Tab-separated table of C-alpha atoms in Angstrom:
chain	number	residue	atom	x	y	z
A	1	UNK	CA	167.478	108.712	-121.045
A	2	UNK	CA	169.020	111.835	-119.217
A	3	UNK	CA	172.537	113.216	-119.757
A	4	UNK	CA	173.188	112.463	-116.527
A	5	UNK	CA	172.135	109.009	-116.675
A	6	UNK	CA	174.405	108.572	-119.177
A	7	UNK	CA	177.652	109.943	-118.099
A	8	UNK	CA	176.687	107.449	-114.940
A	9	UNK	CA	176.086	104.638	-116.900
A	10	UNK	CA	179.608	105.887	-119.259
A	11	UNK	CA	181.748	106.629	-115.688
A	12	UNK	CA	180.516	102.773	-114.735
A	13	UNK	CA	181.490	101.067	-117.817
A	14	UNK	CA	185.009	102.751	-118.055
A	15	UNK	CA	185.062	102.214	-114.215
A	16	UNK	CA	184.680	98.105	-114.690
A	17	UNK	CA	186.920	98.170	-117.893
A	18	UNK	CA	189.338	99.824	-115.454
A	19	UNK	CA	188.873	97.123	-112.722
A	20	UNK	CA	188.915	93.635	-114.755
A	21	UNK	CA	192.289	95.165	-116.430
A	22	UNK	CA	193.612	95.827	-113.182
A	23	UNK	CA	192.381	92.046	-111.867
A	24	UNK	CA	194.445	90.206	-114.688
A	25	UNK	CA	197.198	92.411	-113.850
A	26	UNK	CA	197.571	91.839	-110.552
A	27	UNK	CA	196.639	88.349	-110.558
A	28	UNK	CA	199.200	86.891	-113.174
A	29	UNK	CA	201.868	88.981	-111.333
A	30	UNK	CA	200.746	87.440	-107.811
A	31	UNK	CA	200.555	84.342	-109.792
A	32	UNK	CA	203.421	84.413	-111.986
A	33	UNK	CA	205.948	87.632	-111.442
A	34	UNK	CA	208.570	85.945	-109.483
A	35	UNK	CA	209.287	82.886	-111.513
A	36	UNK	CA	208.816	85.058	-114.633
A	37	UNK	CA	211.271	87.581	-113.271
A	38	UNK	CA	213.664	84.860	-111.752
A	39	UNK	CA	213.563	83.620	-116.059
A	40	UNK	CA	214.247	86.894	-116.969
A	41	UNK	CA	217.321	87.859	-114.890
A	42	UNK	CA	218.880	84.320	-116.199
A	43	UNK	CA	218.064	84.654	-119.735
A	44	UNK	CA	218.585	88.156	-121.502
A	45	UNK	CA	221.915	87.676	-123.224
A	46	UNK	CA	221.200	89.861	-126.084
A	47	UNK	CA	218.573	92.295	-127.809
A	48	UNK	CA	216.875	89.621	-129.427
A	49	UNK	CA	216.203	87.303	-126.379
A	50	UNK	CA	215.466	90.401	-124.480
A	51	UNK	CA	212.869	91.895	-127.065
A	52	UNK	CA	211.032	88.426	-127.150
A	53	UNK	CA	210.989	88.354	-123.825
A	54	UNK	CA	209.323	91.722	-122.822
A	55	UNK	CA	206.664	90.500	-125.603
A	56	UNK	CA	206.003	87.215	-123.654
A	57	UNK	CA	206.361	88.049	-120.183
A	58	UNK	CA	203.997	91.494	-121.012
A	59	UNK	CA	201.716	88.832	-122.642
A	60	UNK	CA	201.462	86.859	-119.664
A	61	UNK	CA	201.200	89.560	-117.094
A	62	UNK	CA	199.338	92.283	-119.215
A	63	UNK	CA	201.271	95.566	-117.685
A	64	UNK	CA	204.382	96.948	-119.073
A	65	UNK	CA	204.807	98.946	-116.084
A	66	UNK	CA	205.291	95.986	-114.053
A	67	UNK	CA	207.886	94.318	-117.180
A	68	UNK	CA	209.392	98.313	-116.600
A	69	UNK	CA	210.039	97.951	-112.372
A	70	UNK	CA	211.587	94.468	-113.477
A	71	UNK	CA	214.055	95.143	-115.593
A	72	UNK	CA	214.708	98.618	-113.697
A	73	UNK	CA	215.394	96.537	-110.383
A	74	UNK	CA	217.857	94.345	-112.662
A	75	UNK	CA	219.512	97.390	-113.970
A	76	UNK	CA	220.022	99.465	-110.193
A	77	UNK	CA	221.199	96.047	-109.507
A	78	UNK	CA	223.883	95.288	-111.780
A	79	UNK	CA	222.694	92.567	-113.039
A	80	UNK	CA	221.226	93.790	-116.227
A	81	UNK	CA	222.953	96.148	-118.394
A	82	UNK	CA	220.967	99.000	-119.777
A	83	UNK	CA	221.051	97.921	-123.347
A	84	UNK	CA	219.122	94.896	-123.224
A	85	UNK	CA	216.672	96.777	-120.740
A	86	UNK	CA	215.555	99.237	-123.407
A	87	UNK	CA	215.106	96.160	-125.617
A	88	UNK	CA	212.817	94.934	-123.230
A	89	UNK	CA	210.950	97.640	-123.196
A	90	UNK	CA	210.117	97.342	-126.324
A	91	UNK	CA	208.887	94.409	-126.609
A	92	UNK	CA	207.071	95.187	-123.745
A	93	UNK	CA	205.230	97.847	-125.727
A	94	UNK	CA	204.224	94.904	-128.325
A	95	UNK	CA	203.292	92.344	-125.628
A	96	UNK	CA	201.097	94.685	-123.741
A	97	UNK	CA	198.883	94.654	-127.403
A	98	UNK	CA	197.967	91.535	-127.547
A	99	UNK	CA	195.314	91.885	-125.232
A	100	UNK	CA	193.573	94.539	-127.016
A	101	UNK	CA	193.608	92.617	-130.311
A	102	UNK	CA	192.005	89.682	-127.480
A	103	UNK	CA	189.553	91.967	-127.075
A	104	UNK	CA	188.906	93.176	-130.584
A	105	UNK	CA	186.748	90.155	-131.432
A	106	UNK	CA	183.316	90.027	-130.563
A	107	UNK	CA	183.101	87.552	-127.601
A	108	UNK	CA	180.088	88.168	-126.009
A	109	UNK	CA	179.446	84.860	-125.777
A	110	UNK	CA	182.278	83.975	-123.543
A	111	UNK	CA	181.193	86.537	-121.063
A	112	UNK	CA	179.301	84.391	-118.714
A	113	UNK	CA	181.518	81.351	-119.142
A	114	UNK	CA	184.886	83.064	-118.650
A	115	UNK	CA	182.727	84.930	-115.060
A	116	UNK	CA	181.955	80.775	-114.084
A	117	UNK	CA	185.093	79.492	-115.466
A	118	UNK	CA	187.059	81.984	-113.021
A	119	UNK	CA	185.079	81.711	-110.299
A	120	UNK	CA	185.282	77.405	-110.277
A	121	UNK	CA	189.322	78.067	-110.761
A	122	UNK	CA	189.243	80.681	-108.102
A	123	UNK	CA	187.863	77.970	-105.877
A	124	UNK	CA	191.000	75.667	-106.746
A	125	UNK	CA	192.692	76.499	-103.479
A	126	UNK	CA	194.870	73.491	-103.485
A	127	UNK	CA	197.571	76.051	-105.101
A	128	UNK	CA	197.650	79.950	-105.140
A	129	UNK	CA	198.065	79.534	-108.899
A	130	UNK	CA	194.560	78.723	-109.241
A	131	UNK	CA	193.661	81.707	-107.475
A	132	UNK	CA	195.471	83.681	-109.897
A	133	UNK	CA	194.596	81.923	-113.420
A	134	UNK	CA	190.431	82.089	-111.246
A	135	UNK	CA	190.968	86.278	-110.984
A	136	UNK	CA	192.478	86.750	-114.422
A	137	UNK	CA	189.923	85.113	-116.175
A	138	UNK	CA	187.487	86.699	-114.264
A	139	UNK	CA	188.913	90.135	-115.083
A	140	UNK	CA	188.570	89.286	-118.738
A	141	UNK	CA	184.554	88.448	-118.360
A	142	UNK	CA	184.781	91.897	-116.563
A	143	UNK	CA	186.654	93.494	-119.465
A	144	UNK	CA	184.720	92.077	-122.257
A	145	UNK	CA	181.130	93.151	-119.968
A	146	UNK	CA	182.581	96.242	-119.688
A	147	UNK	CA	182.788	96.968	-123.321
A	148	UNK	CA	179.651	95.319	-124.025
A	149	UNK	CA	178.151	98.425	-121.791
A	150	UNK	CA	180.577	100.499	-123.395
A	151	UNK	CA	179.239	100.063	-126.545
A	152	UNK	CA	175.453	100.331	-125.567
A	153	UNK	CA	175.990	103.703	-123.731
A	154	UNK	CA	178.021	105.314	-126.768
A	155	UNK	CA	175.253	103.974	-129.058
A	156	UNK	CA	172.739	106.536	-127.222
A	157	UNK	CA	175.587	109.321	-126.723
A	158	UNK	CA	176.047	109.573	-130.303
A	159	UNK	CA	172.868	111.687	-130.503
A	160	UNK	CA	173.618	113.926	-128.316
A	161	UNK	CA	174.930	117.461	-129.408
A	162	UNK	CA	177.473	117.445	-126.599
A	163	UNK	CA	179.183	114.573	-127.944
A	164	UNK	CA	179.277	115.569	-131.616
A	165	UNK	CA	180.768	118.845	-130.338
A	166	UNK	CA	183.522	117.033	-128.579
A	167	UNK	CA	184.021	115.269	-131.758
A	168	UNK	CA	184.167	117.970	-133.580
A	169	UNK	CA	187.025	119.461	-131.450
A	170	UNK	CA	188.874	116.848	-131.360
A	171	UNK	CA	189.186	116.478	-134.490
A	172	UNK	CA	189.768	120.224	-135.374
A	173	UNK	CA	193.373	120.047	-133.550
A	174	UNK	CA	196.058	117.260	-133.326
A	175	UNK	CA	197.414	118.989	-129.932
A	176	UNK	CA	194.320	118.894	-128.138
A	177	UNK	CA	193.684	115.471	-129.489
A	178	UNK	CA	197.078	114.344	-128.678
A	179	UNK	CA	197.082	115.095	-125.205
A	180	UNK	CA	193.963	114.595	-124.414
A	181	UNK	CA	194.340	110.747	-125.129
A	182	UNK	CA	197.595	111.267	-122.915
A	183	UNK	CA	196.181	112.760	-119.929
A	184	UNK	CA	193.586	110.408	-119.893
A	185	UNK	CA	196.285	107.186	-119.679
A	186	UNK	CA	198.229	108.975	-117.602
A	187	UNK	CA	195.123	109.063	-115.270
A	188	UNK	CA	193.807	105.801	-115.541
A	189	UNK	CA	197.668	104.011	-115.674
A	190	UNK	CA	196.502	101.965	-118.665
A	191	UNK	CA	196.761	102.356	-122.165
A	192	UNK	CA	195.130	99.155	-122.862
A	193	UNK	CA	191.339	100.838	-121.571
A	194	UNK	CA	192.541	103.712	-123.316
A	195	UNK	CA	193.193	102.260	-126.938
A	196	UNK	CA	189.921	99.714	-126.156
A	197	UNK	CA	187.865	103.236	-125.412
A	198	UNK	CA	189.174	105.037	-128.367
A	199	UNK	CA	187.913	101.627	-130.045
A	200	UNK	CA	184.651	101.974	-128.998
A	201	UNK	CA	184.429	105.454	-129.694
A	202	UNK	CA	185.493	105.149	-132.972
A	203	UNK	CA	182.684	101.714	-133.564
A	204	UNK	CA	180.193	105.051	-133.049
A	205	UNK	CA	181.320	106.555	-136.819
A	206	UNK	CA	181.559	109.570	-135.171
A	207	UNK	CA	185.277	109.885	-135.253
A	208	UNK	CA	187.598	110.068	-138.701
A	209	UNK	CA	190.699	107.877	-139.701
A	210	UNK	CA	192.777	110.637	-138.600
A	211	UNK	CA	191.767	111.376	-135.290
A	212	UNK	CA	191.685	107.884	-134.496
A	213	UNK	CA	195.336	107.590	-135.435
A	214	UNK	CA	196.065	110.806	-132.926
A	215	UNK	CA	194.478	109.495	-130.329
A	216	UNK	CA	196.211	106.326	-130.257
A	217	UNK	CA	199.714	108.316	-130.295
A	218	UNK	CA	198.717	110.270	-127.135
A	219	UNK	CA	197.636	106.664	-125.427
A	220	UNK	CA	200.950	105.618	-126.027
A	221	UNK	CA	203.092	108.723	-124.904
A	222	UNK	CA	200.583	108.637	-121.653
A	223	UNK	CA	201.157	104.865	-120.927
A	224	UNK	CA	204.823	106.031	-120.961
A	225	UNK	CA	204.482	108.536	-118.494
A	226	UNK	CA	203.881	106.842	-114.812
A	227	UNK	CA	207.000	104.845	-115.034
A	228	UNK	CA	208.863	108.444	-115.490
A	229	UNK	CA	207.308	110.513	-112.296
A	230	UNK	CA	207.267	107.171	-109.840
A	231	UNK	CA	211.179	106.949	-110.847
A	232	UNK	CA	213.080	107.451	-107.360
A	233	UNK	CA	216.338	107.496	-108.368
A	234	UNK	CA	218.776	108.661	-111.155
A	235	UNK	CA	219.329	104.970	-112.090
A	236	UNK	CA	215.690	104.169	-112.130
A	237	UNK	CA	214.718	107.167	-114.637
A	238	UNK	CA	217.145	105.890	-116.878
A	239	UNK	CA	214.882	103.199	-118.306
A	240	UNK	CA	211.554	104.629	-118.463
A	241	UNK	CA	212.771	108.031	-120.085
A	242	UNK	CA	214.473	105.955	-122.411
A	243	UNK	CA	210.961	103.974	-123.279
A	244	UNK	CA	209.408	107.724	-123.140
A	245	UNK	CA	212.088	108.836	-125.319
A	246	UNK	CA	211.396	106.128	-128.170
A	247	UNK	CA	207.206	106.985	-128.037
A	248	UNK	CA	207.927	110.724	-128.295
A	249	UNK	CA	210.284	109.758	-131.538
A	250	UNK	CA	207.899	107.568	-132.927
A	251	UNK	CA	204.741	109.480	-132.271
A	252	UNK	CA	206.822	112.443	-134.025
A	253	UNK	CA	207.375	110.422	-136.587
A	254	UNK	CA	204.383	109.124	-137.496
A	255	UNK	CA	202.307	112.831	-137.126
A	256	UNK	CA	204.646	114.061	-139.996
A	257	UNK	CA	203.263	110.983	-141.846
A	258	UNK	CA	199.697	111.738	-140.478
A	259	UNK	CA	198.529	112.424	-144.173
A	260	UNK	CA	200.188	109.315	-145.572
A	261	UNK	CA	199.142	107.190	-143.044
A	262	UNK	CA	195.672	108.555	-143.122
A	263	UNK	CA	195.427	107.805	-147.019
A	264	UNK	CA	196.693	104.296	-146.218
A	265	UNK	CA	194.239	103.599	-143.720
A	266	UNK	CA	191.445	104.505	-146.119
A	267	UNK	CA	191.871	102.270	-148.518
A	268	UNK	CA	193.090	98.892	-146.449
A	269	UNK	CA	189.400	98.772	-145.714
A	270	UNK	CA	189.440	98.055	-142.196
A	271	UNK	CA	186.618	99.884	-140.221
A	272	UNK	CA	187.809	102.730	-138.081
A	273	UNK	CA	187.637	100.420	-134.772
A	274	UNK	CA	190.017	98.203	-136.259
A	275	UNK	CA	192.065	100.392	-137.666
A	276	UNK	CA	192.823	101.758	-133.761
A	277	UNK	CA	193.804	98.020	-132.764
A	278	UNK	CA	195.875	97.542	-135.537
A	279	UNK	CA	197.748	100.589	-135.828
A	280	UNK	CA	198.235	100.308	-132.335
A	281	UNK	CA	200.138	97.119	-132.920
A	282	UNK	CA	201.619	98.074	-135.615
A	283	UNK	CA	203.331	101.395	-134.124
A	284	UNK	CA	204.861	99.163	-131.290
A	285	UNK	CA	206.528	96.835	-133.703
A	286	UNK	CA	207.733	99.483	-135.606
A	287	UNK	CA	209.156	101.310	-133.062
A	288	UNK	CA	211.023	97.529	-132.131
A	289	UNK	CA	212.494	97.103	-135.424
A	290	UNK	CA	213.687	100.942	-135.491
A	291	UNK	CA	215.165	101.179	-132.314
A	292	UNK	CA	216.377	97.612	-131.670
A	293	UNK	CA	219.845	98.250	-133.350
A	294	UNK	CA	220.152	101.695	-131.171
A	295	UNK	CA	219.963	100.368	-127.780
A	296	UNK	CA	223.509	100.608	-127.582
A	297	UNK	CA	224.016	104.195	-127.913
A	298	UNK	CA	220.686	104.982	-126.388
A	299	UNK	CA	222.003	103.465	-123.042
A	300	UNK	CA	225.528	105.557	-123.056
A	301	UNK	CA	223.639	108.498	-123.853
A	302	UNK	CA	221.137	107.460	-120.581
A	303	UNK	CA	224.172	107.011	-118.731
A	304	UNK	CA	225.535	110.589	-119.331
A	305	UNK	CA	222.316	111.689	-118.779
A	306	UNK	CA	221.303	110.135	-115.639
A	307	UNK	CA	224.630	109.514	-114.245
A	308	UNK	CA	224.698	107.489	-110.810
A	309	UNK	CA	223.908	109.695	-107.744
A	310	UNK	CA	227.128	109.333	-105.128
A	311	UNK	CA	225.484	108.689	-101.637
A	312	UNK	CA	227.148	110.686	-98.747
A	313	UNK	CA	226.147	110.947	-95.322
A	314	UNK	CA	224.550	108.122	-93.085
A	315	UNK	CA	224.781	104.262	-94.220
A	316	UNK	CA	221.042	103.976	-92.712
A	317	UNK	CA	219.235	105.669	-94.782
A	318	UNK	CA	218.072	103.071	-97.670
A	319	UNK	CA	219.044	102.947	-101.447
A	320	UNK	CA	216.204	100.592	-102.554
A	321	UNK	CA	213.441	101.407	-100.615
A	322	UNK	CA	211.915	103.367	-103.856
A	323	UNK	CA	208.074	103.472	-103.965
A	324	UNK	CA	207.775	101.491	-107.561
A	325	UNK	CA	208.565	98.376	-105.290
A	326	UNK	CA	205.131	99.091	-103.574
A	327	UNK	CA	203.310	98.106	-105.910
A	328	UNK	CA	204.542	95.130	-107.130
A	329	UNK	CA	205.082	92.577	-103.862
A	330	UNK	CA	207.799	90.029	-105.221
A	331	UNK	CA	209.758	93.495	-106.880
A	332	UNK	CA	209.437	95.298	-102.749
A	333	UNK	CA	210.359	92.433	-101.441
A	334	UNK	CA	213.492	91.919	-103.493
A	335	UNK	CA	214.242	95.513	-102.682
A	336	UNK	CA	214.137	94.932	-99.176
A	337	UNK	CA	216.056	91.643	-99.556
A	338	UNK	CA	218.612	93.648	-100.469
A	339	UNK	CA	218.244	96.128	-97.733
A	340	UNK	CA	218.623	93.280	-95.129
A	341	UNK	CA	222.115	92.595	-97.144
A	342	UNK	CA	223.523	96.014	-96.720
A	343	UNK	CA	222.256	95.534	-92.927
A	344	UNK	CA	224.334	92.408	-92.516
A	345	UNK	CA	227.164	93.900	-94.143
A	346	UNK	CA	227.024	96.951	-91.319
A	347	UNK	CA	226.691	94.352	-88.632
A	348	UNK	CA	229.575	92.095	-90.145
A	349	UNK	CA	232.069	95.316	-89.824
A	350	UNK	CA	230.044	95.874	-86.129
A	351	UNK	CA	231.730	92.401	-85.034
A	352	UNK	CA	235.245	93.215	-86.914
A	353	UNK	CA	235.530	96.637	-84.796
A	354	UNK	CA	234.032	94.897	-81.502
A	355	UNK	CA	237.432	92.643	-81.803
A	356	UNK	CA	239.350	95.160	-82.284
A	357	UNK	CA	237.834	97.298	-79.221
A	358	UNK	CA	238.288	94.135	-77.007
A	359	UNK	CA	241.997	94.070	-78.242
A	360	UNK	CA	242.864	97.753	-78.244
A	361	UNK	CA	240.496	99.509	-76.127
A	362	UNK	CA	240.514	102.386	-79.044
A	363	UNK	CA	237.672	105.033	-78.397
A	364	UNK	CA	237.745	105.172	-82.121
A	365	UNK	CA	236.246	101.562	-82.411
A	366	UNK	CA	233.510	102.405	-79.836
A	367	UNK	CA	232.269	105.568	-82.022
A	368	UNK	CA	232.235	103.674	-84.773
A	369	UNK	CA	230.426	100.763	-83.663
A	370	UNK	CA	228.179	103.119	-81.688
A	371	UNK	CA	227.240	104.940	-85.369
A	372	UNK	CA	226.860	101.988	-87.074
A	373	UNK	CA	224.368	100.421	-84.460
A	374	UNK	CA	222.333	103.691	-85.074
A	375	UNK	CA	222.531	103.374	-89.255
A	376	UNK	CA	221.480	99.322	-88.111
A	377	UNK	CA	218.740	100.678	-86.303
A	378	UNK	CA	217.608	103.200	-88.599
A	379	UNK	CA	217.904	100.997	-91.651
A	380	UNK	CA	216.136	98.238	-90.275
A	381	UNK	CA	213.121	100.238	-88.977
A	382	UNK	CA	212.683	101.367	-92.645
A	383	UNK	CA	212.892	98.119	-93.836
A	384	UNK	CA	209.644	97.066	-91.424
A	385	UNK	CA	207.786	100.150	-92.648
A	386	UNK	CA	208.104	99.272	-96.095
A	387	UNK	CA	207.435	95.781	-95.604
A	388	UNK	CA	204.465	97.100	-93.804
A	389	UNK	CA	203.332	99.371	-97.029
A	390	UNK	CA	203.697	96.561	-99.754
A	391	UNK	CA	200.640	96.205	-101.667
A	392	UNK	CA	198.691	98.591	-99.931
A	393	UNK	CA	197.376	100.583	-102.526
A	394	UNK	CA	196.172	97.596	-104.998
């Protein structure tokens, strides 16, 4: 088989692994998000609650980006303090796991069941839950295909000289290792295809303890990163830096224990694939029990950080309106819900001022009722246009 072929057949199977992640994503949000994130805003009262919850509700929807908009709408809104945020986040980073140690197992016998058993749910149009559940499952038979041609393709790219020489640098420097595996999530916006590649890569016995370990650090400081640059606001950097913050300390952490971790990953006797999906696990957990007691202080120091922009100038132009919303339907429209809000509240004062023009004649009352037509105006058209761009892009 050519090279060519199979950096084809490699650029396909990543492609699909890519796609049926993205499916059960997007499906159990359509599905589930809003009565997930209506539980959510009820039911953090402390660290605890919160931490279980970001591993359950990351569980069920399978993206920790979309747990991070959540909790980052709460917090712009009041409604959440920062503190149990950040201990969302963190479980967040162990829910959104679970699905790799799913796919750890070999199950490519439920391949062609989990394709029919989605499609026959999918067909269930008596609710749009069925639709949802019907995608999802069909995005894991995707997933687990995926890999299945994942694996088949490495297992003729391990003879090549080009990919023992990528090896081979790789593993000759940590950096370039690092970010590498960081770039690469940051490019693909998951880190579960990421960690499931570096799996696969690693099934090849091409790849030492060590590397593998490095590789799974830079998956998690890149699966940290799109939060951070689609942040609008001050407010709403404050919780994905803080999640970035926690990787970079843990991944620091754990590189000055490379060598002892190494030696402890040697003789647990797990092959070098498992080893990825454990220690993956494993370094999310033990970020949670490390940081769990610090959310406090991490929050104030946040706050100082990222203090709360004061808005000058016209009412009209929108607060909420950030872009993070368009991804995620129910978390764009509660942005413009509250949009429409600050609209009434313009037109509320537009009535208060009309009285008093009728009563007093002031020219005062007409300029200002004149200006705040124009911020209703304004506000409102950007409203439509974001309504307009929800869910375009996925």
């Amino acid at each position: 088989m050519s090279g060519t072929t199979l950096l084809i057949n490699l650029a396909g199977a990543i492609a699909l692994l890519l796609w049926g992640s993205h499916m059960i994503s997007t499906a159990l949000q359509r599905g589930f998000g809003t009565p997930l994130r209506n539980w959510m805003g009820r039911h953090l009262t402390n660290r605890w609650t919160a931490l279980l919850a970001g591993v359950g509700i990351t569980g069920v929807l399978q993206s920790s980006t979309a747990v991070s908009m959540m909790a980052t709408s709460f917090t712009a809104a009041g409604t959440l303090s920062l503190a149990p945020a950040l201990a969302v986040m963190l479980g967040a980073n162990i829910g959104s796991t679970l699905v790799v140690q799913l796919m750890s197992f070999n199950m490519e016998m439920a391949i062609p069941l989990l394709l029919l058993a989605g499609f026959v749910v999918f067909k269930m149009r008596d609710h749009s839950n069925f639709e949802s559940v019907g995608c999802a499952l069909i995005g894991l038979g995707l997933m687990l295909l995926a890999l299945h041609l994942l694996s088949g393709t490495l297992a003729d790219i391990e003879v090549t000289p080009v990919f023992h020489a990528v090896m081979q640098g790789l593993q000759g420097d940590v950096l370039i290792a690092l970010l590498v595996a960081a770039i690469l999530t940051l490019l693909c916006h998951s880190s579960v295809a990421i960690i499931l590649l570096i799996a696969s890569l690693a099934a090849t016995g091409a790849m030492t303890p060590a590397t593998a370990l490095v590789l799974v650090l830079g998956a998690n400081i890149g699966g940290a990163l799109p939060p951070v640059l689609n942040a609008g606001s001050a407010v709403a950097r404050r919780l994905p830096v803080g999640n970035l913050m926690v990787r970079l300390a843990g991944c620091a952490l754990a590189l000055l224990l490379l060598p002892l971790l190494t030696d402890t990953a040697q003789k647990s006797g797990l092959s070098t694939p498992q080893l990825v999906v454990w220690f993956h696990t494993a370094f999310s957990a033990t970020l949670a029990l490390l940081f769990i007691g610090l959310t406090a202080p991490m929050a104030r120091c946040l706050e100082r950080l990222f203090p709360e922009e004061e808005r000058v100038g016209d009412p009209g132009m929108p607060m909420y309106l950030d872009d993070a919303g368009l991804e995620v339907a129910y978390i764009g429209l509660s942005n413009s819900v509250r949009e429409s809000l600050r609209a009434a509240d313009m037109l509320t004062i537009m009535l208060d001022r009309l009285l008093v023009l009728f009563i007093t004649q002031e020219k005062q009352a007409a300029d200002e009722i004149r200006q705040l037509d124009q911020s209703v105006d304004l506000l409102s058209a950007a409203v439509r246009a974001y309504l307009a761009d929800i869910g375009q892009d996925g």
